[in-house]
Each structure stands twice: as C-alpha cells, then as structure tokens.
CSV table of C-alpha atoms in Angstrom, one decimal:
chain,number,residue,atom,x,y,z
T,1,UNK,CA,0.1,0.0,0.1
T,2,UNK,CA,1.4,3.2,-1.2
T,3,UNK,CA,0.9,5.3,2.3
T,4,UNK,CA,0.7,8.7,-0.3
T,5,UNK,CA,-2.2,7.0,-1.9
T,6,UNK,CA,-5.0,9.6,-0.6
T,7,UNK,CA,-4.7,12.5,1.7
T,8,UNK,CA,-4.1,11.3,5.4
T,9,UNK,CA,-7.5,10.3,7.3
T,10,UNK,CA,-6.7,12.3,10.3
T,11,UNK,CA,-6.7,16.0,8.2
T,12,UNK,CA,-9.8,14.7,6.3
T,13,UNK,CA,-11.4,14.5,9.1
T,14,UNK,CA,-10.6,16.9,10.8
T,15,UNK,CA,-11.8,19.4,7.9
T,16,UNK,CA,-14.8,17.2,8.1
T,17,UNK,CA,-17.8,16.9,10.9
T,18,UNK,CA,-16.7,13.7,11.9
T,19,UNK,CA,-13.8,15.0,14.5
T,20,UNK,CA,-16.2,16.9,16.0
T,21,UNK,CA,-18.5,13.9,17.0
T,22,UNK,CA,-15.7,12.5,19.4
T,23,UNK,CA,-13.8,16.0,20.3
T,24,UNK,CA,-17.1,17.7,21.6
T,25,UNK,CA,-19.3,20.6,20.4
T,26,UNK,CA,-21.1,23.6,21.7
T,27,UNK,CA,-21.0,22.8,25.2
T,28,UNK,CA,-18.3,24.9,27.1
T,29,UNK,CA,-17.9,26.6,24.1
T,30,UNK,CA,-15.1,29.4,24.5
T,31,UNK,CA,-15.1,32.8,23.6
T,32,UNK,CA,-12.4,33.7,21.2
T,33,UNK,CA,-10.1,36.6,22.7
T,34,UNK,CA,-10.5,39.9,21.0
T,35,UNK,CA,-10.0,40.0,17.1
T,36,UNK,CA,-7.7,42.5,17.5
T,37,UNK,CA,-5.2,40.8,19.2
T,38,UNK,CA,-5.4,37.9,17.0
T,39,UNK,CA,-2.4,37.0,14.8
T,40,UNK,CA,-3.6,34.3,13.1
T,41,UNK,CA,-4.8,34.5,9.1
T,42,UNK,CA,-7.1,31.4,7.9
T,43,UNK,CA,-8.3,32.1,4.1
T,44,UNK,CA,-11.4,34.2,3.4
T,45,UNK,CA,-13.3,34.6,0.9
T,46,UNK,CA,-16.2,37.0,-0.6
T,47,UNK,CA,-18.2,35.9,-3.2
T,48,UNK,CA,-21.3,38.4,-5.1
T,49,UNK,CA,-24.2,37.8,-7.3
T,50,UNK,CA,-26.1,40.8,-8.0
T,51,UNK,CA,-27.6,41.6,-4.4
T,52,UNK,CA,-26.6,38.5,-2.6
T,53,UNK,CA,-23.2,38.2,-1.0
T,54,UNK,CA,-21.5,35.1,0.7
T,55,UNK,CA,-18.6,35.0,3.0
T,56,UNK,CA,-16.4,31.5,2.5
T,57,UNK,CA,-14.3,30.3,5.5
T,58,UNK,CA,-12.4,27.2,5.3
T,59,UNK,CA,-12.3,25.7,8.6
T,60,UNK,CA,-11.1,22.8,10.8
T,61,UNK,CA,-13.0,21.3,12.8
T,62,UNK,CA,-10.9,20.5,16.0
T,63,UNK,CA,-8.1,23.0,16.8
T,64,UNK,CA,-5.7,22.9,19.7
T,65,UNK,CA,-6.7,24.7,23.3
T,66,UNK,CA,-6.6,28.0,23.4
T,67,UNK,CA,-5.5,28.8,19.9
T,68,UNK,CA,-7.1,31.9,18.9
T,69,UNK,CA,-8.1,32.3,15.0
T,70,UNK,CA,-10.9,34.4,15.3
T,71,UNK,CA,-9.1,37.7,13.1
T,72,UNK,CA,-10.3,40.9,12.5
T,73,UNK,CA,-11.6,40.6,9.1
T,74,UNK,CA,-13.5,37.0,9.9
T,75,UNK,CA,-15.5,38.6,12.7
T,76,UNK,CA,-16.7,41.5,10.5
T,77,UNK,CA,-17.3,39.4,8.1
T,78,UNK,CA,-19.9,36.9,10.5
T,79,UNK,CA,-21.0,40.2,12.5
T,80,UNK,CA,-22.5,42.0,9.0
T,81,UNK,CA,-24.0,38.1,8.1
T,82,UNK,CA,-27.7,37.9,8.1
T,83,UNK,CA,-27.3,33.7,8.5
T,84,UNK,CA,-24.6,30.9,8.5
T,85,UNK,CA,-24.4,27.9,6.6
T,86,UNK,CA,-22.5,25.2,8.4
T,87,UNK,CA,-21.7,21.5,6.9
T,88,UNK,CA,-24.6,20.2,9.0
T,89,UNK,CA,-26.5,21.4,12.4
T,90,UNK,CA,-27.6,19.3,15.2
T,91,UNK,CA,-24.1,17.7,16.0
T,92,UNK,CA,-24.2,18.0,19.7
T,93,UNK,CA,-27.3,15.4,20.1
T,94,UNK,CA,-25.3,13.3,17.6
T,95,UNK,CA,-22.4,13.4,19.7
T,96,UNK,CA,-24.1,12.6,22.9
T,97,UNK,CA,-26.0,9.5,21.4
T,98,UNK,CA,-24.1,8.4,18.2
T,99,UNK,CA,-27.4,7.2,17.0
T,100,UNK,CA,-27.0,8.2,13.3
T,101,UNK,CA,-23.2,6.7,13.7
T,102,UNK,CA,-24.0,3.5,14.9
T,103,UNK,CA,-27.3,2.8,13.0
T,104,UNK,CA,-25.0,3.3,9.9
T,105,UNK,CA,-21.7,2.1,11.0
T,106,UNK,CA,-22.8,-1.5,12.7
T,107,UNK,CA,-23.7,-4.4,10.5
T,108,UNK,CA,-23.6,-8.1,11.8
T,109,UNK,CA,-21.7,-10.5,10.4
T,110,UNK,CA,-18.7,-8.9,9.6
T,111,UNK,CA,-15.1,-10.3,9.6
T,112,UNK,CA,-12.7,-8.9,12.2
T,113,UNK,CA,-11.0,-5.9,11.5
T,114,UNK,CA,-7.6,-8.0,11.8
T,115,UNK,CA,-8.6,-10.1,9.5
T,116,UNK,CA,-9.3,-6.9,7.0
T,117,UNK,CA,-5.7,-5.8,7.3
T,118,UNK,CA,-2.7,-6.3,5.3
T,119,UNK,CA,-0.1,-7.9,7.6
T,120,UNK,CA,1.7,-4.7,8.1
T,121,UNK,CA,-1.4,-2.8,9.0
T,122,UNK,CA,-2.2,-5.7,11.3
T,123,UNK,CA,1.0,-4.6,13.4
T,124,UNK,CA,0.2,-1.0,13.4
T,125,UNK,CA,-3.4,-2.0,14.5
T,126,UNK,CA,-2.3,-4.5,17.3
T,127,UNK,CA,0.5,-1.3,18.4
T,128,UNK,CA,-2.7,1.0,18.7
T,129,UNK,CA,-5.0,-1.2,20.7
T,130,UNK,CA,-2.2,-1.6,23.3
T,131,UNK,CA,-1.8,2.0,23.7
T,132,UNK,CA,-5.6,2.8,23.7
T,133,UNK,CA,-7.0,-0.2,25.9
T,134,UNK,CA,-10.5,-0.6,25.8
T,135,UNK,CA,-11.4,2.1,23.4
T,136,UNK,CA,-10.5,0.0,20.2
T,137,UNK,CA,-12.0,-3.2,22.0
T,138,UNK,CA,-14.8,-3.4,20.0
T,139,UNK,CA,-14.4,-2.2,16.9
T,140,UNK,CA,-15.5,-5.5,15.0
T,141,UNK,CA,-18.7,-5.1,14.8
T,142,UNK,CA,-18.2,-1.8,12.7
T,143,UNK,CA,-18.1,-1.2,8.4
T,144,UNK,CA,-14.7,-0.7,7.7
T,145,UNK,CA,-15.2,2.9,7.0
T,146,UNK,CA,-16.7,3.3,10.8
T,147,UNK,CA,-13.5,1.5,12.4
T,148,UNK,CA,-11.4,3.6,10.2
T,149,UNK,CA,-13.3,6.9,11.8
T,150,UNK,CA,-12.9,5.5,15.1
T,151,UNK,CA,-9.2,4.4,14.6
T,152,UNK,CA,-8.6,8.1,13.6
T,153,UNK,CA,-10.3,9.3,16.3
T,154,UNK,CA,-8.2,7.7,18.8
T,155,UNK,CA,-5.4,8.8,17.3
T,156,UNK,CA,-6.4,12.5,17.6
T,157,UNK,CA,-7.3,11.7,21.2
T,158,UNK,CA,-3.8,12.9,22.8
T,159,UNK,CA,-3.5,15.9,20.4
T,160,UNK,CA,-5.4,18.0,23.2
T,161,UNK,CA,-7.7,19.3,20.4
T,162,UNK,CA,-11.1,20.8,21.4
T,163,UNK,CA,-14.1,21.2,18.6
T,164,UNK,CA,-16.1,23.8,21.0
T,165,UNK,CA,-13.0,26.4,20.3
T,166,UNK,CA,-12.9,26.0,16.3
T,167,UNK,CA,-14.5,27.7,13.9
T,168,UNK,CA,-18.3,25.8,13.8
T,169,UNK,CA,-19.0,26.3,17.6
T,170,UNK,CA,-17.6,29.8,17.9
T,171,UNK,CA,-19.5,31.1,15.2
T,172,UNK,CA,-22.7,29.2,16.2
T,173,UNK,CA,-22.6,30.7,19.2
T,174,UNK,CA,-21.8,34.3,17.7
T,175,UNK,CA,-24.9,33.8,15.0
T,176,UNK,CA,-27.2,32.4,18.0
T,177,UNK,CA,-26.4,35.4,20.7
T,178,UNK,CA,-27.5,37.6,17.9
T,179,UNK,CA,-30.7,35.6,17.1
T,180,UNK,CA,-29.6,34.8,13.6
T,181,UNK,CA,-30.3,32.1,11.8
T,182,UNK,CA,-27.6,29.2,11.4
T,183,UNK,CA,-28.5,26.4,8.6
T,184,UNK,CA,-27.1,23.0,7.2
T,185,UNK,CA,-26.1,22.2,4.0
T,186,UNK,CA,-26.1,18.6,4.3
T,187,UNK,CA,-27.9,16.3,7.5
T,188,UNK,CA,-25.5,14.0,9.6
T,189,UNK,CA,-27.4,11.2,7.8
T,190,UNK,CA,-26.7,12.4,4.0
T,191,UNK,CA,-22.9,13.2,5.3
T,192,UNK,CA,-22.3,10.0,7.0
T,193,UNK,CA,-24.5,8.1,4.3
T,194,UNK,CA,-21.2,9.1,2.0
T,195,UNK,CA,-18.9,6.8,3.8
T,196,UNK,CA,-21.7,4.0,4.4
T,197,UNK,CA,-22.2,3.9,0.7
T,198,UNK,CA,-18.6,3.5,-0.5
T,199,UNK,CA,-17.4,0.0,-1.9
T,200,UNK,CA,-15.6,-2.2,0.3
T,201,UNK,CA,-12.3,-1.3,-1.5
T,202,UNK,CA,-12.6,2.3,-0.6
T,203,UNK,CA,-13.0,1.6,2.8
T,204,UNK,CA,-10.4,-0.9,3.6
T,205,UNK,CA,-8.2,1.9,1.8
T,206,UNK,CA,-9.6,4.4,4.5
T,207,UNK,CA,-9.0,1.9,6.9
T,208,UNK,CA,-5.7,1.2,6.1
T,209,UNK,CA,-4.8,5.1,5.9
T,210,UNK,CA,-6.1,5.8,9.6
T,211,UNK,CA,-3.1,3.3,10.8
T,212,UNK,CA,-0.9,5.0,8.6
T,213,UNK,CA,-1.8,8.4,10.2
T,214,UNK,CA,-2.3,7.1,13.8
T,215,UNK,CA,1.8,6.8,14.1
T,216,UNK,CA,2.4,10.4,12.7
T,217,UNK,CA,-0.9,12.1,14.3
T,218,UNK,CA,1.1,14.7,16.1
T,219,UNK,CA,2.8,15.9,13.0
T,220,UNK,CA,0.3,15.7,10.4
T,221,UNK,CA,-2.1,18.0,12.8
T,222,UNK,CA,0.5,20.4,13.3
T,223,UNK,CA,1.3,20.9,9.9
T,224,UNK,CA,-2.4,21.0,8.8
T,225,UNK,CA,-3.0,23.9,11.4
T,226,UNK,CA,-0.1,25.8,10.3
T,227,UNK,CA,-1.1,25.8,7.0
T,228,UNK,CA,-4.5,26.9,7.5
T,229,UNK,CA,-3.9,29.3,10.3
T,230,UNK,CA,-1.6,31.5,8.1
T,231,UNK,CA,-4.1,31.1,5.2
T,232,UNK,CA,-1.4,29.1,2.8
T,233,UNK,CA,-3.6,28.0,0.4
T,234,UNK,CA,-1.6,26.0,-1.8
T,235,UNK,CA,-0.1,23.9,1.2
T,236,UNK,CA,-3.4,22.7,2.1
T,237,UNK,CA,-4.4,21.8,-1.4
T,238,UNK,CA,-1.2,20.0,-1.9
T,239,UNK,CA,-2.2,18.0,1.6
T,240,UNK,CA,-6.2,17.6,0.8
T,241,UNK,CA,-6.5,17.6,-3.1
T,242,UNK,CA,-3.0,16.4,-4.5
T,243,UNK,CA,-3.0,13.0,-3.1
T,244,UNK,CA,-6.5,12.2,-4.4
T,245,UNK,CA,-4.9,12.0,-7.8
T,246,UNK,CA,-4.4,8.5,-7.1
T,247,UNK,CA,-7.9,7.6,-5.9
T,248,UNK,CA,-10.4,9.9,-8.0
T,249,UNK,CA,-13.5,7.9,-7.0
T,250,UNK,CA,-13.2,8.7,-3.5
T,251,UNK,CA,-12.4,12.5,-4.2
T,252,UNK,CA,-15.8,12.9,-6.1
T,253,UNK,CA,-17.4,11.4,-3.5
T,254,UNK,CA,-16.2,12.9,-0.3
T,255,UNK,CA,-14.8,16.6,-1.9
T,256,UNK,CA,-16.2,17.3,-5.6
T,257,UNK,CA,-19.8,16.0,-5.6
T,258,UNK,CA,-20.3,17.8,-2.1
T,259,UNK,CA,-19.0,21.1,-3.4
T,260,UNK,CA,-21.4,21.0,-6.8
T,261,UNK,CA,-24.4,20.1,-4.6
T,262,UNK,CA,-23.7,23.2,-1.8
T,263,UNK,CA,-22.7,25.4,-4.7
T,264,UNK,CA,-26.4,24.7,-6.4
T,265,UNK,CA,-27.9,25.4,-2.8
T,266,UNK,CA,-26.4,28.6,-2.0
T,267,UNK,CA,-26.9,29.5,-5.9
T,268,UNK,CA,-30.5,29.0,-5.4
T,269,UNK,CA,-31.4,29.6,-1.3
T,270,UNK,CA,-29.3,33.2,-2.0
T,271,UNK,CA,-31.2,34.0,-5.0
T,272,UNK,CA,-34.4,33.5,-3.5
T,273,UNK,CA,-33.4,35.4,-0.6
T,274,UNK,CA,-31.2,38.1,-1.4
T,275,UNK,CA,-28.9,39.0,1.7
T,276,UNK,CA,-25.2,38.0,3.1
T,277,UNK,CA,-24.4,34.8,4.2
T,278,UNK,CA,-21.6,33.5,6.1
T,279,UNK,CA,-20.4,29.9,4.8
T,280,UNK,CA,-18.0,27.9,7.2
T,281,UNK,CA,-17.2,24.5,5.8
T,282,UNK,CA,-14.0,22.5,5.8
T,283,UNK,CA,-11.1,23.9,4.4
T,284,UNK,CA,-10.5,21.3,2.2
T,285,UNK,CA,-13.7,22.3,0.1
T,286,UNK,CA,-12.4,25.7,-0.4
T,287,UNK,CA,-8.6,24.4,-2.2
T,288,UNK,CA,-8.4,22.8,-5.8
T,289,UNK,CA,-9.7,23.3,-9.0
T,290,UNK,CA,-12.8,22.2,-8.2
T,291,UNK,CA,-13.6,24.0,-4.7
T,292,UNK,CA,-16.6,25.8,-3.5
T,293,UNK,CA,-15.6,29.0,-5.3
T,294,UNK,CA,-15.0,27.3,-8.8
T,295,UNK,CA,-18.4,25.8,-8.4
T,296,UNK,CA,-20.1,29.4,-7.5
T,297,UNK,CA,-18.2,31.4,-10.3
T,298,UNK,CA,-19.6,29.0,-12.4
T,299,UNK,CA,-23.0,29.8,-11.2
T,300,UNK,CA,-22.3,33.6,-12.0
T,301,UNK,CA,-20.5,34.3,-8.8
T,302,UNK,CA,-17.7,36.9,-8.3
T,303,UNK,CA,-15.0,35.5,-6.3
T,304,UNK,CA,-12.1,37.5,-3.8
T,305,UNK,CA,-10.0,36.5,-1.9
T,306,UNK,CA,-9.8,39.0,1.3
T,307,UNK,CA,-7.9,37.6,3.8
C-alpha cells in the first residue's frame, strides 16, 4: 500500500464533521479573544452575485486548546452576515447519542478488523490497541469506514484538540447570541451516508490510511494547523487534494460532488432570499480546481480573496 495514496484520513476527518462527533461541540464553547489581538489569518473569500453576498471560510473542525484564530476580518464578516451556513447542524445531539453513526456504521456478520488488514497494517493495529486499550476493543462489529473513523479519533485523542473552540462552535454561538439563523448544507445522515455507501475496497483504503496516520498524528496535525492558520492555500491543496489523484472516485464522493451540491444549494437559496451569508465548511472544500468557489463562479458569482 502506497502510504501517499490519498490525503491522510486524520486531515480529512479534521476538515470534516466526523472530528466533531468525538471531540465535543457547543458544551463549554469558549469565546475567542478580542479579534484585534489575533495574529492568525485563515483564508477568507467573498463571493457576490447581484444583491447577494457570501463569505466563504474554510475551517478545521478541531483546534488546539487556547489557540486564537478569529481575526478581525472573519469577525467583521460574521457580524455583518444575516445567516450562517455550516456543513450540518444538530451535532451536539449526535455526539451524545451517536445514533446515526451506530445505525449506519454497525452490521452483523462482519469479519474481524484484523482479517481486513494487510500483515503490516495488522501490526499497526495491534500497537494502537495496546496504547489505547478499551477504546478500540469493540471495533469488529463496525463496517470498515466506521472503524477507520474510530481509529482516527483514537489517534487524535492525545493531541489536546477541541471542537468547542473551533470555527463551527464559535461561529454558531456568535450567531445564536444575535438571534440569527444557523442552517445546514447537509444532514448528518447524508454526510455519514457518503462513507456508508463506499465500496468495501474504498472503505479498506480508509482503514489502512487511518493506521498509517496514527503513528504520525502529531506531525500531521501540526502541519495542517500551521498551513490553515497562516492561510497557506497552496499547502492545504497539496495536503488535501493532490494525493486524491490516485483515488479519483474517493475525491468525487467526499469532495467534488459535495462542492457541486453545496454551490447549487447556496446559489438557489441566495437568489430566492438575497442578503449576506457566512459559509463555514471544511478547508478541503475551498482548495483545488473543483473548489466551492470554482463551482460558484461557474454560476455567475464573482470570487475575491479578502484574507
């Protein structure tokens, strides 16, 4: 297995809602420091069409505790927006119950996880089990995609990350306090269903990648956070999109197809009800030649990077 066959699953999950299911959400969400004191500059774009305007912000869904990222430009864009779009809403309830994940991710009669792995990956799995104990003792009943995400969560558990201080929680709290609507581009069923409908070959690719990532988790995350916080879009594209050249079906399922659906939804919604909306989705959706910006531009939106 080529270890660079696809984007590291750890990075993919931290730029997708799956990280939030285990790292927490709104409970105890902390207010970011005064934006004027923040030095981070994550990328921010403005899209405009007629009387409608969108702010496009790429998030990573879990950040190191205490890391400030809410820059003056992001705070101003959020505060002047009349609605917030996230990938999904209702994550706090799913995090508590894991009802959708358990319904989609479990199936009777599956082979043991070890039987789905190469000898090399089986050794990695044994090492991860030894270091995480009971947290990984019940994986055999999960489909390969679900086991991959649980392995990913275990690998990230020692990184002192929190979703409560990341983009979705901070922005949702800001909009809730101002009594402005928070809307979802997908449902939790739809997003986890993308994984559940994968062929077993793709699921096992994710399973293998999660084990490769586990040993590199601190370095992978630090590289991701540094690129994101500095607005280094080229580096984010290299991390997220370029490796998918060897797995085009996976890219189409997890990245490109969703960008197309989101662009169509936003274009329709903003045409029907013009105004200003803030859109916060995983950073991987705002890089590459099939990004959300590219899809919106094809529908007549003007795109300008503002940070």
